PDB file of C-alpha atoms in Angstrom:
ATOM      1  CA  MET A 406     -24.767 -28.014 -18.044  1.00  0.00           C
ATOM      2  CA  ASN A 407     -27.541 -28.299 -20.586  1.00  0.00           C
ATOM      3  CA  ASN A 408     -30.970 -26.703 -20.599  1.00  0.00           C
ATOM      4  CA  GLU A 409     -32.709 -29.829 -19.330  1.00  0.00           C
ATOM      5  CA  GLU A 410     -30.686 -29.589 -16.107  1.00  0.00           C
ATOM      6  CA  LEU A 411     -31.839 -26.005 -15.493  1.00  0.00           C
ATOM      7  CA  ASN A 412     -34.896 -25.245 -13.438  1.00  0.00           C
ATOM      8  CA  ASN A 413     -36.822 -22.042 -14.166  1.00  0.00           C
ATOM      9  CA  GLY A 414     -38.327 -21.730 -10.673  1.00  0.00           C
ATOM     10  CA  LEU A 415     -36.761 -20.748  -7.389  1.00  0.00           C
ATOM     11  CA  PRO A 416     -35.121 -23.391  -5.186  1.00  0.00           C
ATOM     12  CA  GLU A 417     -36.906 -24.319  -1.959  1.00  0.00           C
ATOM     13  CA  ASN A 418     -33.951 -22.983   0.029  1.00  0.00           C
ATOM     14  CA  TYR A 419     -33.792 -19.702  -1.934  1.00  0.00           C
ATOM     15  CA  GLU A 420     -33.825 -17.432   1.140  1.00  0.00           C
ATOM     16  CA  GLU A 421     -30.994 -19.411   2.718  1.00  0.00           C
ATOM     17  CA  LEU A 422     -28.951 -19.285  -0.508  1.00  0.00           C
ATOM     18  CA  LYS A 423     -29.645 -15.562  -0.854  1.00  0.00           C
ATOM     19  CA  LYS A 424     -28.272 -14.998   2.670  1.00  0.00           C
ATOM     20  CA  ALA A 425     -25.223 -17.162   1.915  1.00  0.00           C
ATOM     21  CA  ALA A 426     -24.559 -15.133  -1.243  1.00  0.00           C
ATOM     22  CA  GLY A 427     -24.456 -12.012   0.906  1.00  0.00           C
ATOM     23  CA  ARG A 428     -22.132 -13.279   3.645  1.00  0.00           C
ATOM     24  CA  THR A 429     -19.267 -10.802   3.483  1.00  0.00           C
ATOM     25  CA  ALA A 430     -17.147 -12.837   5.872  1.00  0.00           C
ATOM     26  CA  ASP A 431     -17.352 -16.180   4.082  1.00  0.00           C
ATOM     27  CA  TRP A 432     -16.252 -16.361   0.470  1.00  0.00           C
ATOM     28  CA  ARG A 433     -16.651 -20.150   0.470  1.00  0.00           C
ATOM     29  CA  ALA A 434     -20.339 -19.812   1.404  1.00  0.00           C
ATOM     30  CA  ARG A 435     -20.791 -17.268  -1.393  1.00  0.00           C
ATOM     31  CA  LEU A 436     -19.115 -19.626  -3.865  1.00  0.00           C
ATOM     32  CA  GLU A 437     -21.310 -22.545  -2.775  1.00  0.00           C
ATOM     33  CA  ALA A 438     -24.387 -20.323  -3.100  1.00  0.00           C
ATOM     34  CA  VAL A 439     -23.357 -19.399  -6.660  1.00  0.00           C
ATOM     35  CA  GLU A 440     -22.982 -23.070  -7.555  1.00  0.00           C
ATOM     36  CA  GLU A 441     -26.404 -23.957  -6.151  1.00  0.00           C
ATOM     37  CA  LEU A 442     -28.188 -20.857  -7.484  1.00  0.00           C
ATOM     38  CA  GLY A 443     -26.659 -21.464 -10.895  1.00  0.00           C
ATOM     39  CA  ARG A 444     -28.943 -24.465 -11.313  1.00  0.00           C
ATOM     40  CA  PHE A 445     -32.030 -22.205 -11.418  1.00  0.00           C
ATOM     41  CA  ASN A 446     -32.603 -19.755 -14.257  1.00  0.00           C
ATOM     42  CA  HIS A 447     -34.804 -17.135 -12.599  1.00  0.00           C
ATOM     43  CA  LYS A 448     -34.708 -13.308 -12.666  1.00  0.00           C
ATOM     44  CA  GLN A 449     -34.108 -13.019  -8.909  1.00  0.00           C
ATOM     45  CA  ILE A 450     -31.199 -15.436  -9.143  1.00  0.00           C
ATOM     46  CA  ILE A 451     -29.775 -13.677 -12.200  1.00  0.00           C
ATOM     47  CA  ASP A 452     -29.841 -10.436 -10.182  1.00  0.00           C
ATOM     48  CA  ILE A 453     -27.881 -12.049  -7.326  1.00  0.00           C
ATOM     49  CA  LEU A 454     -25.361 -13.605  -9.707  1.00  0.00           C
ATOM     50  CA  ASN A 455     -24.891 -10.267 -11.510  1.00  0.00           C
ATOM     51  CA  ARG A 456     -24.211  -8.521  -8.203  1.00  0.00           C
ATOM     52  CA  LEU A 457     -21.644 -11.133  -7.213  1.00  0.00           C
ATOM     53  CA  MET A 458     -20.004 -11.082 -10.635  1.00  0.00           C
ATOM     54  CA  VAL A 459     -19.583  -7.300 -10.515  1.00  0.00           C
ATOM     55  CA  SER A 460     -18.883  -6.554  -6.865  1.00  0.00           C
ATOM     56  CA  ASP A 461     -17.637  -9.608  -4.975  1.00  0.00           C
ATOM     57  CA  PRO A 462     -14.111  -8.961  -3.672  1.00  0.00           C
ATOM     58  CA  VAL A 463     -12.982 -12.537  -4.397  1.00  0.00           C
ATOM     59  CA  TYR A 464     -12.269 -13.231  -8.055  1.00  0.00           C
ATOM     60  CA  THR A 465     -13.125 -16.937  -7.731  1.00  0.00           C
ATOM     61  CA  VAL A 466     -16.697 -15.987  -6.743  1.00  0.00           C
ATOM     62  CA  GLN A 467     -16.933 -13.398  -9.532  1.00  0.00           C
ATOM     63  CA  GLU A 468     -15.748 -15.922 -12.083  1.00  0.00           C
ATOM     64  CA  ALA A 469     -18.178 -18.613 -10.916  1.00  0.00           C
ATOM     65  CA  ALA A 470     -21.083 -16.153 -11.121  1.00  0.00           C
ATOM     66  CA  TYR A 471     -19.957 -15.149 -14.610  1.00  0.00           C
ATOM     67  CA  GLU A 472     -19.883 -18.792 -15.749  1.00  0.00           C
ATOM     68  CA  LYS A 473     -23.407 -19.419 -14.412  1.00  0.00           C
ATOM     69  CA  LEU A 474     -24.774 -16.277 -16.090  1.00  0.00           C
ATOM     70  CA  LYS A 475     -23.071 -17.207 -19.346  1.00  0.00           C
ATOM     71  CA  ALA A 476     -24.634 -20.688 -19.144  1.00  0.00           C
ATOM     72  CA  PHE A 477     -28.035 -18.989 -18.770  1.00  0.00           C
ATOM     73  CA  GLY A 478     -27.358 -17.154 -22.033  1.00  0.00           C
ATOM     74  CA  GLU A 479     -26.922 -13.763 -20.351  1.00  0.00           C
ATOM     75  CA  ASP A 480     -24.861 -11.122 -22.166  1.00  0.00           C
ATOM     76  CA  VAL A 481     -22.032 -10.746 -19.630  1.00  0.00           C
ATOM     77  CA  THR A 482     -18.410  -9.638 -19.743  1.00  0.00           C
ATOM     78  CA  VAL A 483     -15.619 -11.575 -18.053  1.00  0.00           C
ATOM     79  CA  PRO A 484     -14.752  -9.884 -14.743  1.00  0.00           C
ATOM     80  CA  SER A 485     -11.318  -8.259 -14.555  1.00  0.00           C
ATOM     81  CA  LYS A 486      -8.804 -10.159 -12.461  1.00  0.00           C
ATOM     82  CA  ASN A 487      -6.536  -7.153 -12.006  1.00  0.00           C
ATOM     83  CA  LYS A 488      -7.576  -5.157  -8.967  1.00  0.00           C
ATOM     84  CA  ALA A 489      -5.498  -2.718  -6.988  1.00  0.00           C
ATOM     85  CA  GLU A 490      -6.717  -3.269  -3.414  1.00  0.00           C
ATOM     86  CA  LEU A 491      -9.746  -5.270  -2.347  1.00  0.00           C
ATOM     87  CA  PHE A 492     -10.171  -2.919   0.615  1.00  0.00           C
ATOM     88  CA  ARG A 493      -9.222   0.698   0.466  1.00  0.00           C
ATOM     89  CA  GLY A 494      -6.566   1.541   3.031  1.00  0.00           C
ATOM     90  CA  ILE A 495      -5.478  -2.028   3.799  1.00  0.00           C
ATOM     91  CA  SER A 496      -2.110  -0.719   5.039  1.00  0.00           C
ATOM     92  CA  LYS A 497      -3.880   1.516   7.557  1.00  0.00           C
ATOM     93  CA  ILE A 498      -6.089  -1.355   8.698  1.00  0.00           C
ATOM     94  CA  VAL A 499      -3.018  -3.541   9.264  1.00  0.00           C
ATOM     95  CA  LEU A 500      -1.182  -0.739  11.080  1.00  0.00           C
ATOM     96  CA  ARG A 501      -4.168  -0.026  13.347  1.00  0.00           C
ATOM     97  CA  ILE A 502      -4.371  -3.677  14.373  1.00  0.00           C
ATOM     98  CA  LYS A 503      -0.615  -3.934  14.810  1.00  0.00           C
ATOM     99  CA  LYS A 504      -0.643  -0.861  17.084  1.00  0.00           C
ATOM    100  CA  SER A 505      -3.365  -2.407  19.228  1.00  0.00           C
ATOM    101  CA  LEU A 506      -1.112  -5.348  20.109  1.00  0.00           C
ATOM    102  CA  PRO A 507       1.859  -5.409  22.511  1.00  0.00           C
ATOM    103  CA  GLN A 508       5.197  -4.291  21.008  1.00  0.00           C
ATOM    104  CA  ASP A 509       6.621  -7.843  20.993  1.00  0.00           C
ATOM    105  CA  HIS A 510       3.568  -9.593  19.502  1.00  0.00           C
ATOM    106  CA  SER A 511       4.010 -12.451  17.044  1.00  0.00           C
ATOM    107  CA  TYR A 512       2.722 -12.687  13.507  1.00  0.00           C
ATOM    108  CA  GLU A 513       0.275 -15.380  14.650  1.00  0.00           C
ATOM    109  CA  GLU A 514      -1.150 -13.045  17.327  1.00  0.00           C
ATOM    110  CA  PHE A 515      -1.551 -10.342  14.700  1.00  0.00           C
ATOM    111  CA  LYS A 516      -3.217 -12.748  12.292  1.00  0.00           C
ATOM    112  CA  GLU A 517      -5.719 -13.880  14.950  1.00  0.00           C
ATOM    113  CA  LYS A 518      -6.568 -10.304  15.919  1.00  0.00           C
ATOM    114  CA  LEU A 519      -7.093  -9.351  12.263  1.00  0.00           C
ATOM    115  CA  LYS A 520      -9.403 -12.328  11.902  1.00  0.00           C
ATOM    116  CA  LYS A 521     -11.385 -11.288  15.005  1.00  0.00           C
ATOM    117  CA  MET A 522     -11.552  -7.562  14.259  1.00  0.00           C
ATOM    118  CA  ARG A 523     -11.914  -7.576  10.477  1.00  0.00           C
ATOM    119  CA  ILE A 524     -13.129 -11.002   9.349  1.00  0.00           C
ATOM    120  CA  ASP A 525     -14.415  -9.381   6.148  1.00  0.00           C
ATOM    121  CA  VAL A 526     -10.906  -8.225   5.224  1.00  0.00           C
ATOM    122  CA  TYR A 527      -9.282 -11.473   6.368  1.00  0.00           C
ATOM    123  CA  ASP A 528     -11.738 -13.646   4.469  1.00  0.00           C
ATOM    124  CA  ALA A 529     -11.644 -11.655   1.228  1.00  0.00           C
ATOM    125  CA  TYR A 530      -7.859 -11.619   1.041  1.00  0.00           C
ATOM    126  CA  GLU A 531      -7.630 -15.278   2.052  1.00  0.00           C
ATOM    127  CA  GLY A 532      -9.954 -16.141  -0.813  1.00  0.00           C
ATOM    128  CA  GLU A 533      -8.210 -13.870  -3.283  1.00  0.00           C
ATOM    129  CA  LYS A 534      -4.601 -14.752  -2.393  1.00  0.00           C
ATOM    130  CA  GLY A 535      -5.175 -18.493  -1.932  1.00  0.00           C
ATOM    131  CA  GLU A 536      -2.012 -20.355  -0.960  1.00  0.00           C
ATOM    132  CA  ASN A 537      -0.033 -17.083  -1.065  1.00  0.00           C
ATOM    133  CA  PHE A 538      -2.190 -15.514   1.665  1.00  0.00           C
ATOM    134  CA  ASP A 539       0.135 -16.132   4.624  1.00  0.00           C
ATOM    135  CA  ALA A 540       3.229 -14.920   2.786  1.00  0.00           C
ATOM    136  CA  TRP A 541       1.380 -11.802   1.604  1.00  0.00           C
ATOM    137  CA  LEU A 542      -0.057 -11.042   5.045  1.00  0.00           C
ATOM    138  CA  GLN A 543       3.241 -11.649   6.823  1.00  0.00           C
ATOM    139  CA  LYS A 544       4.986  -9.241   4.441  1.00  0.00           C
ATOM    140  CA  LEU A 545       2.286  -6.611   5.010  1.00  0.00           C
ATOM    141  CA  TRP A 546       2.529  -7.102   8.783  1.00  0.00           C
ATOM    142  CA  ALA A 547       6.327  -6.814   8.750  1.00  0.00           C
ATOM    143  CA  SER A 548       6.265  -3.642   6.664  1.00  0.00           C
ATOM    144  CA  ALA A 549       3.667  -1.868   8.836  1.00  0.00           C
ATOM    145  CA  THR A 550       5.548   0.539  11.077  1.00  0.00           C
ATOM    146  CA  LYS A 551       4.301   2.019  14.304  1.00  0.00           C
TER     147      LYS A 551
END
């Protein structure tokens, strides 16, 4: 991206992109918002990108925000990829959902209930774990004891 491709105003759909950047249950929408917002070098957009770079639970979104800010010439530090837990007490969350299901429930039933009850948790870990998400979640589910 070069400076001629950057626009210093706000996009016409700024409010919509701002909402998408704040959707806790949709990391893909946040990533798309970063990509679109990254075409406009404006203080309000820089603020949104900084927030996502620092606090988004999904590293892919953090990294994309970092790249856009860097392209704007902002003095930013690469976000750390090493995080302990995205959500504090994930084991307790999993156990609570597992306990709410019948004793002989399947992994798929558990997965669906997690998605319905805690889409924020489901979405963040799906985005963070990528293709390893199911294996990770299945292991967590199996190790949760009633």
